[in-house]
Short mmCIF file of C-alpha atoms and ligand atoms in Angstrom, two decimals:
data_model
loop_
_atom_site.label_atom_id
_atom_site.label_comp_id
_atom_site.label_asym_id
_atom_site.label_seq_id
_atom_site.Cartn_x
_atom_site.Cartn_y
_atom_site.Cartn_z
CA MET A 99 -23.21 -16.79 -2.25
CA SER A 100 -22.93 -13.73 -4.99
CA VAL A 101 -19.83 -11.76 -5.01
CA ALA A 102 -19.71 -8.11 -5.28
CA PHE A 103 -16.25 -7.51 -7.28
CA CYS A 104 -14.93 -4.28 -8.86
CA GLY A 105 -18.77 -3.38 -9.61
CA LEU A 106 -19.46 -6.56 -10.94
CA THR A 107 -21.94 -8.81 -9.41
CA LEU A 108 -20.40 -12.65 -9.53
CA THR A 109 -22.61 -15.42 -8.81
CA HIS A 110 -20.17 -17.00 -6.39
CA PRO A 111 -16.19 -16.30 -5.60
CA ILE A 112 -14.88 -19.06 -7.53
CA ILE A 113 -13.52 -18.54 -11.46
CA ASN A 114 -10.82 -20.00 -12.95
CA GLY A 115 -6.97 -18.91 -13.15
CA SER A 116 -5.51 -17.72 -16.82
CA GLY A 117 -4.67 -20.19 -19.24
CA THR A 118 -6.09 -23.37 -17.35
CA PHE A 119 -9.37 -23.68 -18.78
CA ASP A 120 -9.99 -22.84 -22.44
CA ALA A 121 -13.71 -22.27 -22.72
CA LEU A 122 -14.15 -22.64 -26.66
CA ALA A 123 -12.55 -26.04 -26.47
CA ALA A 124 -14.50 -26.78 -23.94
CA ARG A 125 -17.88 -25.89 -26.02
CA LYS A 126 -16.89 -27.89 -28.57
CA ALA A 127 -16.47 -30.63 -26.19
CA PHE A 128 -19.76 -30.34 -24.22
CA GLY A 129 -22.13 -28.01 -26.22
CA THR A 130 -24.67 -25.91 -24.67
CA ALA A 131 -24.21 -28.37 -21.21
CA LEU A 132 -21.16 -25.99 -20.58
CA ASP A 133 -23.37 -22.58 -20.42
CA GLU A 134 -26.45 -24.77 -18.48
CA GLU A 135 -23.57 -25.26 -15.22
CA PHE A 136 -20.62 -23.05 -16.44
CA PRO A 137 -18.03 -24.04 -13.79
CA PHE A 138 -17.15 -20.59 -12.67
CA ALA A 139 -18.51 -17.15 -11.82
CA ALA A 140 -16.31 -15.41 -14.43
CA TYR A 141 -14.29 -16.27 -16.99
CA VAL A 142 -10.39 -15.00 -17.31
CA SER A 143 -8.73 -15.74 -20.68
CA LYS A 144 -5.58 -16.99 -21.31
CA THR A 145 -2.65 -14.57 -21.94
CA ILE A 146 -3.14 -12.49 -24.99
CA THR A 147 -0.32 -10.34 -26.31
CA LEU A 148 0.27 -8.34 -29.40
CA GLU A 149 1.63 -10.02 -31.88
CA PRO A 150 0.20 -14.33 -32.24
CA ARG A 151 3.00 -16.67 -30.40
CA ALA A 152 3.84 -19.72 -31.75
CA GLY A 153 4.57 -20.69 -27.69
CA ASN A 154 7.73 -22.86 -26.41
CA PRO A 155 8.93 -25.64 -27.96
CA PRO A 156 8.22 -28.96 -26.67
CA PRO A 157 8.25 -30.52 -24.54
CA ARG A 158 5.93 -28.25 -22.57
CA LEU A 159 4.39 -30.22 -19.25
CA TRP A 160 6.27 -32.34 -16.30
CA GLU A 161 4.57 -33.96 -13.73
CA THR A 162 5.73 -33.88 -10.01
CA PRO A 163 4.54 -35.86 -7.09
CA ALA A 164 2.67 -32.95 -5.87
CA GLY A 165 2.59 -30.32 -8.71
CA LEU A 166 2.56 -29.42 -12.44
CA LEU A 167 5.45 -27.68 -14.05
CA ASN A 168 4.90 -25.56 -17.31
CA SER A 169 6.75 -23.94 -19.66
CA ILE A 170 3.77 -23.06 -22.66
CA GLY A 171 5.11 -19.56 -23.95
CA LEU A 172 1.75 -18.03 -24.09
CA PRO A 173 0.89 -19.32 -27.78
CA ASN A 174 -2.25 -17.21 -28.89
CA LYS A 175 -3.79 -15.44 -32.02
CA GLY A 176 -2.23 -11.88 -30.62
CA LEU A 177 -4.96 -9.16 -29.64
CA GLN A 178 -6.66 -8.24 -32.99
CA GLY A 179 -7.07 -12.47 -33.64
CA TYR A 180 -8.49 -12.72 -30.14
CA LEU A 181 -10.10 -9.70 -30.57
CA ALA A 182 -12.00 -10.76 -33.98
CA GLU A 183 -12.06 -14.45 -33.65
CA ASP A 184 -12.54 -15.51 -29.93
CA LEU A 185 -13.65 -12.53 -27.96
CA PRO A 186 -16.88 -12.68 -29.65
CA GLU A 187 -17.64 -16.21 -29.16
CA LEU A 188 -16.95 -15.99 -25.43
CA ALA A 189 -19.64 -12.81 -25.23
CA SER A 190 -21.84 -15.31 -25.08
CA LEU A 191 -20.48 -17.80 -21.75
CA PRO A 192 -22.96 -17.00 -19.22
CA VAL A 193 -20.77 -14.97 -16.91
CA PRO A 194 -18.61 -11.66 -17.46
CA VAL A 195 -15.17 -12.71 -19.51
CA ILE A 196 -12.08 -10.57 -18.06
CA THR A 197 -9.29 -10.40 -20.74
CA ASN A 198 -5.09 -11.64 -19.55
CA VAL A 199 -2.78 -9.41 -21.09
CA MET A 200 0.63 -9.04 -20.93
CA GLY A 201 2.59 -7.01 -23.11
CA SER A 202 6.76 -7.13 -23.44
CA SER A 203 7.12 -3.14 -22.79
CA ALA A 204 5.18 -0.27 -21.65
CA ALA A 205 4.20 0.92 -24.46
CA GLU A 206 2.79 -2.76 -25.78
CA ILE A 207 0.67 -3.47 -22.03
CA ALA A 208 -0.31 0.98 -23.14
CA GLU A 209 -1.57 -0.67 -26.12
CA LEU A 210 -3.26 -3.95 -25.33
CA VAL A 211 -5.19 -2.07 -22.32
CA GLN A 212 -6.62 0.77 -24.87
CA ALA A 213 -7.70 -2.44 -27.23
CA CYS A 214 -9.46 -3.77 -24.28
CA ASP A 215 -10.58 -0.88 -22.90
CA ALA A 216 -12.43 -0.85 -26.17
CA GLY A 217 -13.83 -4.19 -25.80
CA ALA A 218 -17.33 -3.62 -24.94
CA GLU A 219 -17.70 -7.45 -24.32
CA ILE A 220 -14.94 -7.38 -22.10
CA ALA A 221 -16.09 -6.54 -18.35
CA ALA A 222 -12.51 -6.04 -16.64
CA ILE A 223 -8.85 -6.53 -17.60
CA GLU A 224 -5.98 -8.37 -16.25
CA LEU A 225 -2.21 -7.61 -16.36
CA ASN A 226 0.03 -10.52 -16.26
CA VAL A 227 3.16 -9.20 -15.00
CA SER A 228 4.37 -12.46 -13.69
CA CYS A 229 4.66 -15.23 -16.53
CA PRO A 230 8.03 -17.01 -15.54
CA ASN A 231 8.33 -18.81 -19.22
CA VAL A 232 9.00 -15.60 -21.01
CA LYS A 233 12.36 -14.10 -21.10
CA THR A 234 10.62 -10.36 -21.77
CA GLY A 235 13.68 -8.35 -20.41
CA LEU A 236 10.72 -6.88 -18.49
CA ASP A 237 11.11 -8.20 -15.02
CA ILE A 238 8.20 -5.21 -13.54
CA GLY A 239 6.26 -7.77 -11.49
CA ALA A 240 9.02 -8.26 -9.42
CA ASP A 241 10.33 -4.36 -8.66
CA PRO A 242 7.62 -2.73 -7.04
CA ARG A 243 8.74 0.78 -8.35
CA GLN A 244 8.50 -0.26 -11.73
CA LEU A 245 5.56 -2.12 -11.32
CA GLU A 246 3.45 1.30 -9.54
CA GLN A 247 5.03 3.23 -12.87
CA VAL A 248 3.66 1.07 -15.22
CA VAL A 249 0.10 0.62 -13.80
CA ARG A 250 0.01 4.50 -13.07
CA ALA A 251 0.86 4.94 -16.88
CA VAL A 252 -1.92 2.38 -17.99
CA ARG A 253 -4.91 3.22 -15.43
CA PRO A 254 -5.89 6.42 -17.03
CA LEU A 255 -6.62 4.73 -20.76
CA THR A 256 -9.12 2.30 -19.16
CA GLY A 257 -12.50 2.98 -17.01
CA LYS A 258 -12.18 -0.82 -16.70
CA PRO A 259 -11.28 -2.94 -13.35
CA LEU A 260 -7.70 -3.40 -13.69
CA ILE A 261 -6.43 -6.41 -11.90
CA VAL A 262 -2.48 -6.92 -11.75
CA LYS A 263 -1.22 -10.56 -11.35
CA LEU A 264 1.57 -10.71 -9.61
CA THR A 265 4.16 -12.91 -9.73
CA PRO A 266 5.35 -15.19 -6.44
CA ASN A 267 8.97 -14.91 -7.71
CA ALA A 268 9.64 -11.34 -5.84
CA ALA A 269 11.43 -10.41 -2.71
CA ASP A 270 8.48 -8.89 -1.41
CA VAL A 271 5.34 -9.68 -2.74
CA ALA A 272 2.98 -7.76 -0.38
CA ALA A 273 5.38 -4.56 -1.57
CA CYS A 274 4.51 -5.99 -5.15
CA ALA A 275 0.78 -5.76 -4.37
CA LEU A 276 0.63 -1.97 -2.59
CA ALA A 277 2.83 -0.96 -5.10
CA ALA A 278 -0.29 -2.17 -7.97
CA GLN A 279 -2.93 -0.18 -5.32
CA GLU A 280 -0.81 3.25 -5.71
CA GLY A 281 -0.48 2.75 -9.23
CA GLY A 282 -3.93 2.80 -9.89
CA ALA A 283 -4.90 -1.12 -9.81
CA ASP A 284 -8.35 -2.00 -8.96
CA ALA A 285 -7.18 -5.58 -7.63
CA VAL A 286 -5.10 -8.22 -7.41
CA SER A 287 -4.69 -11.62 -8.14
CA LEU A 288 -1.88 -14.20 -6.74
CA ILE A 289 -0.13 -16.23 -7.00
CA ASN A 290 1.09 -17.16 -10.51
CA THR A 291 3.40 -20.70 -10.52
CA LEU A 292 6.73 -20.25 -8.88
CA ARG A 293 10.06 -20.73 -11.54
CA ALA A 294 11.11 -24.38 -11.35
CA LEU A 295 13.62 -26.88 -13.37
CA ALA A 296 13.59 -30.42 -14.07
CA LEU A 297 16.40 -32.31 -16.09
CA THR A 298 15.88 -34.51 -18.47
CA PRO A 299 15.72 -38.36 -16.87
CA LEU A 300 18.74 -40.12 -15.96
CA SER A 301 18.05 -43.83 -18.01
CA PRO A 302 17.43 -46.59 -15.52
CA GLY A 303 20.92 -47.45 -13.53
CA ALA A 304 22.81 -44.66 -15.99
CA ARG A 305 25.86 -42.86 -14.24
CA SER A 306 25.25 -39.42 -14.29
CA GLU A 307 27.15 -37.08 -16.56
CA PRO A 308 26.18 -33.51 -15.38
CA ARG A 309 27.68 -31.84 -18.10
CA LEU A 310 25.36 -33.82 -19.98
CA ARG A 311 21.97 -32.72 -18.13
CA ARG A 312 19.82 -30.65 -19.69
CA PRO A 313 16.47 -29.53 -18.69
CA TRP A 314 13.77 -30.76 -19.66
CA LEU A 315 10.97 -28.68 -20.80
CA GLY A 316 11.56 -26.86 -23.96
CA GLY A 317 11.89 -23.68 -22.71
CA GLY A 318 14.23 -24.37 -19.89
CA THR A 319 12.72 -23.29 -16.76
CA GLY A 320 9.52 -23.96 -16.19
CA GLY A 321 6.37 -22.68 -13.86
CA LEU A 322 5.49 -24.80 -11.12
CA SER A 323 1.45 -25.44 -10.05
CA GLY A 324 -1.35 -27.68 -8.31
CA PRO A 325 -0.62 -29.00 -4.41
CA ALA A 326 3.01 -28.31 -3.96
CA ILE A 327 2.20 -24.70 -3.99
CA ARG A 328 -0.78 -23.98 -1.96
CA ALA A 329 1.16 -23.46 1.29
CA VAL A 330 3.01 -21.18 0.09
CA ALA A 331 -0.37 -19.58 -1.94
CA LEU A 332 -2.18 -19.08 1.77
CA ALA A 333 0.90 -17.30 3.27
CA GLN A 334 1.68 -15.27 0.08
CA VAL A 335 -2.34 -14.04 -0.34
CA ALA A 336 -2.46 -13.49 3.85
CA ALA A 337 0.74 -11.11 4.10
CA VAL A 338 -0.80 -9.15 0.83
CA ALA A 339 -4.77 -8.94 1.93
CA GLU A 340 -3.24 -7.89 5.17
CA ARG A 341 -1.11 -4.97 3.13
CA VAL A 342 -3.88 -3.85 0.84
CA ARG A 343 -7.31 -1.82 0.36
CA ILE A 344 -8.55 -3.43 -2.85
CA PRO A 345 -9.49 -6.98 -3.43
CA VAL A 346 -7.79 -10.00 -3.91
CA ILE A 347 -8.12 -12.53 -5.93
CA GLY A 348 -6.22 -16.03 -4.12
CA MET A 349 -5.51 -19.05 -6.11
CA GLY A 350 -2.67 -21.87 -5.56
CA GLY A 351 -3.46 -25.61 -5.69
CA VAL A 352 -6.88 -25.33 -4.79
CA SER A 353 -8.76 -28.40 -5.20
CA CYS A 354 -11.56 -28.36 -2.91
CA ALA A 355 -13.50 -26.09 -0.89
CA GLU A 356 -11.59 -26.57 2.15
CA HIS A 357 -9.14 -25.09 0.27
CA ALA A 358 -10.97 -22.19 -1.09
CA ARG A 359 -12.53 -21.46 2.40
CA ASP A 360 -8.59 -21.33 3.43
CA LEU A 361 -7.57 -18.36 0.64
CA LEU A 362 -11.15 -16.54 1.05
CA ASP A 363 -10.81 -16.87 5.27
CA VAL A 364 -7.16 -15.42 4.92
CA GLY A 365 -9.13 -12.11 3.00
CA ALA A 366 -9.31 -13.38 -1.05
CA ARG A 367 -12.48 -12.41 -2.25
CA LEU A 368 -12.41 -14.63 -5.02
CA VAL A 369 -10.56 -18.03 -5.48
CA ALA A 370 -9.36 -19.14 -8.58
CA VAL A 371 -8.94 -22.73 -9.63
CA GLY A 372 -6.16 -23.98 -12.28
CA THR A 373 -4.20 -26.80 -12.28
CA GLU A 374 -7.63 -29.34 -10.97
CA SER A 375 -9.73 -28.07 -14.04
CA PHE A 376 -7.06 -29.79 -16.01
CA ARG A 377 -7.74 -33.02 -13.50
CA ASP A 378 -11.77 -32.42 -13.33
CA PRO A 379 -13.16 -29.77 -15.76
CA VAL A 380 -16.28 -28.59 -13.62
CA ALA A 381 -14.27 -28.42 -10.75
CA GLY A 382 -14.91 -24.91 -10.62
CA ALA A 383 -18.55 -25.78 -9.89
CA ARG A 384 -17.98 -28.31 -7.49
CA ILE A 385 -15.98 -26.33 -5.09
CA ALA A 386 -18.57 -22.97 -5.66
CA ARG A 387 -21.38 -25.85 -4.88
CA GLU A 388 -19.58 -27.47 -1.69
CA LEU A 389 -18.75 -23.98 -0.29
CA ASP A 390 -22.35 -23.11 -0.36
CA PRO A 391 -24.54 -26.66 0.77
CA GLY A 392 -27.13 -24.20 0.63
CA PRO A 393 -30.27 -24.33 3.28
CA ALA A 394 -29.70 -27.52 6.03
CA SER A 395 -32.57 -29.76 4.82
CA PRO A 396 -35.04 -30.25 7.70
CA THR A 397 -33.70 -33.89 8.56
CA SER A 398 -29.99 -33.07 8.68
CA GLY A 399 -29.86 -31.18 11.56
CA PRO A 400 -30.65 -31.55 15.30
CA ALA A 401 -34.31 -32.01 16.28
O1 LIG B 1750 2.02 -19.54 -20.84
C1 LIG B 1750 3.07 -19.72 -20.21
O2 LIG B 1750 4.10 -20.57 -19.87
C2 LIG B 1750 1.97 -19.55 -18.55
C3 LIG B 1750 1.50 -18.27 -18.71
BR1 LIG B 1750 1.49 -16.47 -20.04
C4 LIG B 1750 2.25 -17.90 -17.22
O3 LIG B 1750 1.52 -16.99 -16.49
N1 LIG B 1750 2.06 -18.56 -16.28
C5 LIG B 1750 2.63 -19.98 -16.41
O4 LIG B 1750 2.90 -20.76 -15.50
N2 LIG B 1750 2.78 -20.26 -17.61
#
């Protein structure tokens, strides 16, 4: 089931969505058992920014009937903390490491890409231009012209595979994918979460006072993930795969092999598992196994 992806050979097509699986915390919890059956064929880090960030004020999560709304706000140690403390440990995972970065200006993105290029343990770079939970003033991910310019500017700064993570919150996602390709991206990944809102619940029986209603999440709006967005992901991945030559990483609401198969069948090269890993940390391994059950046993087929 091995898959060629941007010069890497992955043992199967299932990876994690950035920010949905903390490999270092999992290793503390499960020890070396984690390395023996690591759930993913490559490990994507959470989003790293130039400076450390505390993240958004709580509450940061809200469950919907078929999804999860988050406004985490990129808490991370910052580039230097990641390179010095986390990357050396991530490098001992049994799979290639893809580092996901986000900048709030073209100059910041360039600095992040340059630093990742120098990190020998980093197999590929994923550029997050799609987080719904920060007000950067730089909405490049939703504007094909700006996106192409930024990707074109940072492309020469690295020889490593450059993946652009697209936002679903754009008028024409396929046009954004094409722009990333024209700028020199080696692959695109989608979908990130859909911008969404939850309000502080009313007490039972209370009359609504519209002017008193407030967003539940500390960050205001959040990003919706999970089963609720799977059909949206399938439509957007299909539209993008039809339009670009570069490989596509598809994700959004995948919780079993059938869902992964749908994304592969509309043209994704790899599939990322996100929200399902919060429920089942070894979902990635389960889905990879279900996708490739191996040769049929002599007794399982017709005589
Ligand atoms: O940290 C977050 O709040 C976050 C990020 Br960076 C992202 O890309 N997507 C998301 O739903 N949340």
